Coordinates of C-alpha atoms and ligand atoms in Angstrom, one line a residue:
M1 CA 108.2 89.4 70.9
K2 CA 104.6 89.6 72.2
Y3 CA 103.5 89.0 75.8
I4 CA 100.2 87.5 76.8
S5 CA 98.3 87.4 80.0
T6 CA 97.9 84.2 82.1
R7 CA 94.2 84.9 82.3
G8 CA 93.7 85.3 78.6
A9 CA 91.5 88.4 78.5
A10 CA 94.1 91.3 78.4
P11 CA 95.6 92.6 75.1
A12 CA 98.9 91.2 74.1
L13 CA 101.7 93.7 74.6
D14 CA 105.3 94.3 73.5
F15 CA 108.2 94.4 76.0
E16 CA 108.0 98.2 76.5
N17 CA 104.4 98.1 77.5
V18 CA 104.7 95.0 79.6
L19 CA 107.6 96.7 81.6
L20 CA 105.5 99.8 82.0
A21 CA 102.4 97.9 83.2
G22 CA 103.4 95.1 85.6
L23 CA 100.1 93.4 86.1
A24 CA 97.8 92.6 83.1
S25 CA 94.4 94.4 83.0
D26 CA 92.6 91.1 83.6
G27 CA 94.5 90.5 86.8
G28 CA 96.9 88.0 85.2
L29 CA 100.6 88.0 84.8
Y30 CA 102.4 88.6 81.5
V31 CA 104.5 85.8 79.9
P32 CA 106.1 85.6 76.5
E33 CA 103.8 84.2 73.8
Q34 CA 106.7 82.0 72.8
L35 CA 110.0 81.5 74.6
P36 CA 113.2 82.2 72.6
R37 CA 115.2 79.0 72.4
F38 CA 118.9 78.7 72.0
T39 CA 120.6 75.8 70.2
T40 CA 123.4 73.9 71.8
E41 CA 125.9 75.7 69.5
Q42 CA 124.5 79.1 70.5
I43 CA 124.9 78.2 74.2
V44 CA 128.5 77.0 73.6
G45 CA 129.1 80.3 72.0
F46 CA 128.1 82.1 75.3
S47 CA 131.1 80.4 77.2
G48 CA 133.6 82.9 78.3
L49 CA 131.4 86.0 77.9
S50 CA 131.5 88.5 80.7
Y51 CA 128.3 88.6 82.9
S52 CA 127.0 91.6 81.1
G53 CA 127.9 90.2 77.7
L54 CA 125.9 87.1 78.5
A55 CA 123.0 89.1 79.9
Y56 CA 122.9 91.0 76.6
E57 CA 122.6 87.7 74.6
I58 CA 119.8 86.3 76.9
I59 CA 117.8 89.5 77.3
R60 CA 117.9 90.8 73.7
P61 CA 115.3 88.4 72.4
F62 CA 112.9 89.3 75.2
V63 CA 113.2 93.0 74.5
G64 CA 112.2 92.3 70.9
G65 CA 113.6 95.4 69.3
T66 CA 111.9 97.9 71.6
I67 CA 115.4 99.2 72.4
E68 CA 118.2 99.6 69.9
D69 CA 120.8 96.8 70.3
E70 CA 123.7 99.1 71.1
Q71 CA 121.6 101.1 73.6
L72 CA 120.5 97.9 75.3
R73 CA 124.1 96.7 75.5
A74 CA 125.2 99.9 77.1
I75 CA 122.3 99.8 79.7
I76 CA 123.2 96.3 80.6
E77 CA 126.9 97.0 80.9
D78 CA 126.2 100.0 83.1
T79 CA 123.8 97.9 85.3
Y80 CA 126.4 95.4 86.4
A81 CA 129.5 97.6 86.3
D82 CA 129.3 98.6 89.9
F83 CA 128.6 95.2 91.4
N84 CA 131.1 94.5 94.1
H85 CA 132.7 91.4 92.5
S86 CA 134.2 91.3 89.1
A87 CA 132.5 88.0 88.3
V88 CA 129.1 89.6 89.4
A89 CA 127.6 86.3 90.4
P90 CA 130.6 84.2 91.6
L91 CA 130.3 80.5 92.5
T92 CA 131.7 79.1 95.7
Q93 CA 132.2 75.4 96.2
L94 CA 130.8 73.9 99.4
D95 CA 131.5 70.2 98.7
T96 CA 132.0 67.8 95.9
N97 CA 129.6 68.8 93.2
E98 CA 127.9 71.3 95.5
W99 CA 128.1 75.0 95.0
V100 CA 126.5 78.3 96.0
M101 CA 126.1 81.2 93.5
E102 CA 126.5 84.4 95.4
L103 CA 123.9 86.8 94.3
F104 CA 124.5 89.4 96.9
H105 CA 127.3 91.6 95.5
G106 CA 124.9 94.3 94.3
P107 CA 124.3 97.6 96.2
T108 CA 121.6 96.2 98.5
L109 CA 123.2 92.8 99.2
A110 CA 120.5 90.6 97.8
F111 CA 119.6 88.9 94.5
K112 CA 117.0 91.6 93.8
D113 CA 119.7 94.0 92.6
F114 CA 120.2 91.8 89.5
A115 CA 116.8 92.7 88.1
L116 CA 116.0 96.0 89.8
Q117 CA 119.2 97.7 88.8
L118 CA 118.3 96.9 85.3
L119 CA 114.6 97.6 85.6
G120 CA 115.3 101.1 87.0
R121 CA 117.4 101.9 84.0
L122 CA 114.9 100.4 81.5
L123 CA 112.1 102.3 83.1
D124 CA 114.0 105.6 83.0
H125 CA 114.9 104.9 79.4
F126 CA 111.2 104.4 78.3
L127 CA 109.7 107.1 80.5
T128 CA 112.3 109.7 79.2
K129 CA 111.5 108.7 75.7
R130 CA 107.7 109.1 76.3
D131 CA 108.2 112.1 78.6
E132 CA 105.9 110.5 81.2
R133 CA 106.0 110.2 85.0
A134 CA 105.1 107.0 86.8
V135 CA 104.1 105.9 90.2
I136 CA 105.9 102.8 91.4
L137 CA 104.0 100.8 94.0
G138 CA 105.8 97.8 95.5
A139 CA 105.4 95.3 98.3
T140 CA 108.4 93.9 100.1
S141 CA 109.2 91.4 102.8
G142 CA 112.5 93.1 103.1
D143 CA 114.8 92.9 100.0
T144 CA 112.8 94.0 97.0
G145 CA 112.1 97.3 98.7
S146 CA 115.6 98.5 99.1
A147 CA 116.7 97.1 95.7
A148 CA 113.8 98.9 94.0
I149 CA 114.5 102.1 95.8
E150 CA 118.2 101.9 94.9
G151 CA 117.4 101.0 91.3
C152 CA 114.8 103.7 90.7
R153 CA 115.4 106.6 93.0
H154 CA 117.7 108.5 90.6
S155 CA 115.0 108.7 88.0
D156 CA 113.3 112.1 87.7
H157 CA 110.3 110.3 86.1
V158 CA 109.2 108.2 89.1
D159 CA 107.8 108.5 92.6
I160 CA 108.3 105.3 94.5
F161 CA 106.0 103.9 97.3
I162 CA 107.2 100.8 99.0
M163 CA 105.1 98.9 101.5
H164 CA 106.7 96.6 104.0
P165 CA 105.0 94.7 106.8
H166 CA 105.5 96.8 110.0
N167 CA 108.0 95.2 112.4
R168 CA 108.3 92.1 110.2
V169 CA 111.5 92.9 108.3
S170 CA 115.1 92.8 109.8
E171 CA 116.4 96.1 111.1
V172 CA 119.1 96.2 108.5
Q173 CA 116.5 95.6 105.8
R174 CA 114.2 98.4 107.2
R175 CA 117.0 100.9 107.5
Q176 CA 118.3 100.2 104.0
M177 CA 114.8 101.5 102.8
T178 CA 113.9 104.1 105.4
T179 CA 117.2 105.9 105.4
V180 CA 116.9 106.9 101.8
L181 CA 115.5 110.4 102.2
S182 CA 115.1 111.4 98.6
D183 CA 111.9 113.4 97.9
N184 CA 110.6 110.8 95.5
V185 CA 111.0 107.8 97.9
H186 CA 108.2 106.9 100.3
N187 CA 108.3 104.0 102.8
L188 CA 105.0 102.7 104.1
A189 CA 105.0 100.3 107.1
I190 CA 101.7 98.4 106.8
E191 CA 100.1 97.0 109.9
G192 CA 99.8 93.5 108.2
N193 CA 102.0 90.9 106.6
F194 CA 103.6 90.7 103.2
D195 CA 100.6 89.0 101.6
D196 CA 98.5 92.1 102.7
C197 CA 101.1 94.4 101.0
Q198 CA 101.1 92.3 97.9
A199 CA 97.3 92.2 97.7
I200 CA 97.3 96.0 97.9
V201 CA 99.6 96.2 95.0
K202 CA 97.5 93.9 92.9
A203 CA 94.2 95.6 93.9
S204 CA 95.7 99.0 93.0
F205 CA 96.1 97.9 89.3
A206 CA 92.4 97.3 89.2
E207 CA 91.5 100.6 91.0
Q208 CA 93.7 103.3 89.7
G209 CA 91.3 106.2 90.4
F210 CA 93.7 107.5 93.2
L211 CA 96.1 108.6 90.4
N212 CA 93.4 110.7 88.7
G213 CA 94.5 109.4 85.3
E214 CA 97.6 111.6 85.6
R215 CA 100.2 109.0 86.3
R216 CA 101.0 105.5 85.1
L217 CA 101.2 102.8 87.8
V218 CA 104.2 100.5 87.5
A219 CA 105.0 97.3 89.4
V220 CA 108.5 96.4 90.5
N221 CA 107.7 93.1 92.1
S222 CA 108.3 89.9 90.2
I223 CA 104.8 90.2 88.8
N224 CA 106.6 92.5 86.3
W225 CA 108.1 90.2 83.6
A226 CA 111.3 92.3 83.3
R227 CA 112.2 91.0 86.8
I228 CA 112.0 87.4 85.7
M229 CA 113.9 88.1 82.5
A230 CA 116.9 89.5 84.2
Q231 CA 117.0 86.7 86.7
V232 CA 117.2 84.1 83.9
V233 CA 120.7 85.2 83.1
Y234 CA 122.5 83.9 86.2
Y235 CA 121.2 80.4 85.6
F236 CA 123.0 80.4 82.3
H237 CA 126.0 82.0 83.9
A238 CA 126.3 79.3 86.6
A239 CA 125.6 76.3 84.3
L240 CA 128.1 77.5 81.7
S241 CA 130.8 77.7 84.4
L242 CA 130.1 74.1 85.4
G243 CA 130.2 72.6 81.9
S244 CA 126.8 73.2 80.3
P245 CA 125.5 72.7 77.7
F246 CA 127.3 69.4 77.7
R247 CA 126.7 68.8 81.4
P248 CA 123.3 69.1 83.2
V249 CA 123.1 71.1 86.3
S250 CA 120.5 71.3 89.1
F251 CA 119.5 74.3 91.1
A252 CA 118.2 74.7 94.6
V253 CA 116.4 78.0 95.3
P254 CA 115.1 79.5 98.5
T255 CA 111.6 80.4 97.5
G256 CA 108.8 82.7 98.5
N257 CA 107.1 84.5 95.6
F258 CA 108.3 81.8 93.2
G259 CA 110.0 84.4 90.9
D260 CA 113.6 83.3 91.3
I261 CA 113.0 79.7 90.7
F262 CA 110.5 80.4 87.9
A263 CA 113.4 82.2 86.1
G264 CA 115.3 78.8 86.3
Y265 CA 112.3 77.2 84.7
I266 CA 112.4 79.7 81.9
A267 CA 116.1 79.2 81.4
R268 CA 115.4 75.5 81.0
G269 CA 112.7 76.3 78.5
M270 CA 115.3 78.3 76.6
G271 CA 117.5 75.3 76.2
L272 CA 119.7 75.2 79.3
P273 CA 120.1 71.5 80.5
I274 CA 118.7 71.9 84.0
Q275 CA 118.0 68.5 85.5
Q276 CA 116.3 69.4 88.8
L277 CA 114.8 72.6 90.3
I278 CA 114.6 72.3 94.0
V279 CA 112.3 74.6 96.0
G280 CA 113.3 75.4 99.6
T281 CA 110.7 77.1 101.8
N282 CA 110.6 78.1 105.4
R283 CA 107.6 77.0 107.5
N284 CA 105.4 79.2 105.4
D285 CA 105.5 76.1 103.2
I286 CA 102.5 76.4 100.7
L287 CA 104.8 75.7 97.8
H288 CA 106.4 72.6 99.5
R289 CA 102.9 71.3 100.2
F290 CA 102.1 71.7 96.5
F291 CA 105.2 70.0 95.2
S292 CA 105.0 67.2 97.8
A293 CA 101.3 66.6 98.1
N294 CA 99.5 68.6 95.3
S295 CA 97.9 70.9 97.9
Y296 CA 98.4 74.6 97.4
R297 CA 96.4 75.8 100.4
K298 CA 96.6 79.1 102.1
E299 CA 97.3 79.0 105.8
S300 CA 98.2 81.7 108.3
L301 CA 101.5 83.4 107.7
G302 CA 104.1 83.0 110.4
H303 CA 107.1 85.1 111.3
T304 CA 110.5 83.3 110.8
L305 CA 114.2 83.9 110.9
S306 CA 114.1 84.1 107.1
P307 CA 111.6 87.0 106.9
S308 CA 112.0 87.6 103.2
M309 CA 110.3 84.3 102.6
D310 CA 107.4 84.9 104.9
I311 CA 105.1 84.8 102.0
M312 CA 102.0 82.6 101.5
V313 CA 100.5 83.5 98.2
S314 CA 103.3 83.1 95.6
S315 CA 102.5 85.4 92.7
N316 CA 104.6 83.7 90.1
F317 CA 103.1 80.3 90.8
E318 CA 100.3 81.4 88.4
R319 CA 102.8 81.5 85.6
L320 CA 103.7 77.9 86.2
L321 CA 100.1 76.9 86.5
F322 CA 99.4 78.6 83.2
D323 CA 101.9 76.3 81.4
L324 CA 100.6 73.3 83.3
H325 CA 97.1 74.1 82.0
D326 CA 98.3 74.2 78.4
R327 CA 98.4 78.0 78.4
D328 CA 94.6 78.1 78.6
G329 CA 93.8 81.6 79.9
K330 CA 90.1 81.0 80.4
A331 CA 90.9 77.9 82.5
M332 CA 93.4 79.9 84.5
A333 CA 90.9 82.7 85.2
E334 CA 88.5 80.1 86.6
L335 CA 91.2 78.4 88.6
M336 CA 92.4 81.7 90.2
A337 CA 88.8 82.9 90.9
G338 CA 88.3 79.5 92.7
F339 CA 91.5 80.1 94.7
D340 CA 90.2 83.6 95.7
V341 CA 87.1 81.9 97.2
S342 CA 88.5 78.6 98.6
G343 CA 92.1 79.5 99.3
E344 CA 93.1 76.2 97.8
I345 CA 94.3 74.7 94.5
S346 CA 95.1 71.1 93.7
I347 CA 95.6 70.2 90.1
D348 CA 94.8 67.2 87.9
E349 CA 97.1 64.2 89.0
S350 CA 98.7 63.7 85.6
R351 CA 99.7 67.4 85.4
W352 CA 101.0 67.3 88.9
Q353 CA 103.1 64.2 88.1
S354 CA 104.5 65.9 85.1
V355 CA 105.7 68.9 87.1
K356 CA 107.3 66.5 89.6
T357 CA 109.7 65.3 87.0
L358 CA 111.5 68.6 87.2
F359 CA 110.6 70.2 90.6
D360 CA 111.2 68.8 94.0
S361 CA 110.9 70.6 97.4
Q362 CA 111.7 70.7 101.0
C363 CA 110.8 73.0 103.9
A364 CA 112.9 74.0 106.9
N365 CA 111.8 75.4 110.2
D366 CA 113.9 77.9 112.1
D367 CA 115.8 75.3 114.1
E368 CA 116.7 73.5 110.9
T369 CA 117.7 76.7 109.2
V370 CA 120.0 77.6 112.1
A371 CA 121.5 74.1 112.2
T372 CA 122.3 74.3 108.5
I373 CA 124.1 77.6 108.9
R374 CA 126.1 76.1 111.7
Q375 CA 126.8 72.8 109.9
V376 CA 128.0 74.5 106.8
F377 CA 130.1 76.9 108.8
D378 CA 131.7 74.1 110.7
Q379 CA 132.4 72.2 107.5
T380 CA 133.7 75.1 105.4
E381 CA 133.9 78.3 107.5
Y382 CA 131.5 79.7 104.9
L383 CA 128.6 81.8 106.4
L384 CA 125.2 81.3 104.8
D385 CA 122.3 83.7 105.3
P386 CA 119.2 82.0 106.6
H387 CA 117.4 82.0 103.2
T388 CA 120.4 80.4 101.5
A389 CA 120.6 77.9 104.3
I390 CA 117.1 76.8 103.5
G391 CA 118.2 76.3 99.9
V392 CA 121.3 74.3 100.9
K393 CA 119.2 72.1 103.1
A394 CA 116.7 71.5 100.3
A395 CA 119.6 70.7 97.9
R396 CA 121.1 68.2 100.3
D397 CA 117.7 66.5 101.1
C398 CA 116.4 66.4 97.5
L399 CA 119.2 66.0 95.1
A400 CA 118.4 63.1 92.8
S401 CA 121.9 62.4 91.5
R402 CA 125.3 63.2 93.2
E403 CA 126.9 63.1 89.7
V404 CA 125.0 66.3 88.7
P405 CA 126.4 69.5 90.2
V406 CA 123.9 71.3 92.3
V407 CA 124.0 75.1 92.7
T408 CA 122.1 76.8 95.5
L409 CA 121.2 80.4 94.9
A410 CA 122.7 82.5 97.7
T411 CA 120.0 85.1 97.7
A412 CA 121.2 87.5 100.4
H413 CA 124.3 88.4 102.4
P414 CA 124.3 87.1 106.0
V415 CA 124.9 90.7 107.3
K416 CA 121.2 91.4 106.7
F417 CA 120.0 88.8 109.1
P418 CA 122.2 88.9 112.3
D419 CA 119.4 87.2 114.4
A420 CA 119.8 84.0 112.6
I421 CA 123.6 84.1 112.6
L422 CA 123.7 84.8 116.4
A423 CA 121.1 81.9 116.9
A424 CA 123.7 79.6 115.2
G425 CA 126.2 80.7 117.8
L426 CA 128.3 82.6 115.3
D427 CA 129.4 86.2 115.1
A428 CA 127.3 88.5 113.0
P429 CA 129.5 89.9 110.2
A430 CA 130.3 93.6 109.9
L431 CA 128.3 95.8 107.5
P432 CA 130.2 96.6 104.3
H433 CA 131.9 99.9 104.0
H434 CA 129.1 101.7 102.1
L435 CA 126.6 100.8 104.9
Q436 CA 128.9 101.3 107.9
D437 CA 126.9 104.2 109.4
L438 CA 123.5 102.6 108.6
H439 CA 122.4 102.4 112.2
S440 CA 123.0 106.0 112.9
R441 CA 121.3 107.4 109.7
E442 CA 118.0 109.3 110.0
E443 CA 114.9 107.1 109.1
R444 CA 111.7 108.2 107.4
M445 CA 108.6 106.1 107.1
T446 CA 104.8 106.3 107.6
V447 CA 102.9 103.6 109.5
L448 CA 99.5 102.9 107.8
P449 CA 96.7 100.4 108.5
N450 CA 96.3 97.4 106.3
S451 CA 93.8 99.2 104.0
L452 CA 93.7 99.9 100.3
A453 CA 91.9 103.1 100.9
A454 CA 94.5 104.4 103.4
V455 CA 97.4 103.6 100.9
H456 CA 95.6 105.3 98.0
E457 CA 94.8 108.3 100.2
F458 CA 98.4 108.6 101.2
I459 CA 99.7 108.4 97.7
A460 CA 97.1 110.9 96.3
T461 CA 98.0 113.4 99.1
T462 CA 101.7 113.0 98.6
L463 CA 101.6 113.5 94.9
R464 CA 99.3 116.6 95.1
Ligands
PLP1 C1 116.8 86.7 100.5 C2 115.7 86.1 99.7 N1 115.7 84.8 99.4 C3 114.7 84.2 98.7 C4 113.6 84.9 98.4 C5 112.5 84.2 97.6 O1 112.6 84.6 96.2 P1 111.2 84.5 95.4 O2 110.2 85.4 96.0 O3 111.6 85.0 94.0 O4 110.8 83.1 95.4 C6 113.5 86.3 98.7 C7 112.3 87.1 98.4 O5 111.6 87.0 97.5 C8 114.6 86.9 99.3 O6 114.5 88.2 99.6
LIG2 N1 111.1 88.5 99.2 C1 110.7 89.6 98.5 C2 109.2 89.6 98.4 C3 108.7 90.2 97.1 O1 109.0 89.4 96.1 P1 109.2 89.9 94.6 O2 110.4 89.1 94.1 O3 108.0 89.5 93.9 O4 109.5 91.3 94.5 C4 111.2 90.8 99.2 O5 112.3 90.7 99.8 O6 110.6 91.9 99.2

């Protein structure tokens, strides 16, 4: 399996090198040259597999022989063995034909664990084989950071630097990152927003002088293809449980960086009968404006009760645009260069109409988010986190057919966001056992200005 850049000018790479790179050298994102596609019979054959058995079947073609099959199987089994639910990604029914898939049973209580527990192990495997050390640089609006730290901190081959927007993540999220005191873990609180942190990550790939050519720079955000690959699995897992491939299923996904829902789009491309992909955004609604009005236009980023989705520039949207532009890297490079200048993209009407046959969207402000948490709790006594609530609202507003089951991805555990739960007039749940003393643990982080130079200086000095 070869991977190509969305901007057409970087060399094609195999899985190992894509994993170890993150962003392509031309500033684009890697995607498979051709998607593996399963027949109906093959998908039927996946029914009844354990989560890790299914993950192995889905992931194997992407890895394309860069890891021996049995070794890959063992890595995947190890990845999901410690999740706190034997089904790994259980479904809970909210109403007739309406479900949530709980993606928060991993160690850091958010869907990021599905990919980052695997990515940490894969990185360690390849870096050990090559006897190399890497610097991981990541941006987080709250969940990727702790999941990346948890997934990678045990590797002797990495130093990990995670930037979060200072004072813009929940206290539980911050403490999940800053209370990890390992020598190879560094938390940077950037005086800016998530987009600023993400821009620093991307710019660092273009300017790697701060590493003196001694270390490889690796991305753990969903710009890294391995993240998307691992997230494809749970779409198959849910759809198979609900009768696929003989029954279509729709998904609603609380969306920020467009990685999670893009994994659903990939699952569909691999043969899963997905009828609708519904994007839910908070009031940072650039994606909703694209899907509802063909206007992907940057606006100022606001702080909401769903802080993990306080994102304006959605990295993975470029991967969708690439497909919408017939996978023409040159056209994409021009489009993205135009976006850098004008802060706006609107695409050819016929292309936009074609994407609308699959995608729909809705946005929710904080009041609507809180009202949905309350409404679902009153109906079912099930407690949604604010991000999932946005997904549920979008599902209820946009579902095209009540006959098709809709699954909302429950992307985080409500315990991470007590402010939203209290605003809904409900009691915040207790922290799980392994985090019980989180609020009394020692924290370590460094506050830095929103400056590429300051971040590079910090990393260079720390590594010296
Ligand atoms: C809890 C939660 N829900 C939803 C999202 C949005 O996912 P994506 O950025 O892949 O669209 C995020 C962060 O990305 C998140 O942390
Ligand atoms: N919501 C994310 C933002 C980063 O997104 P990613 O999926 O690209 O890593 C977070 O919680 O950090």
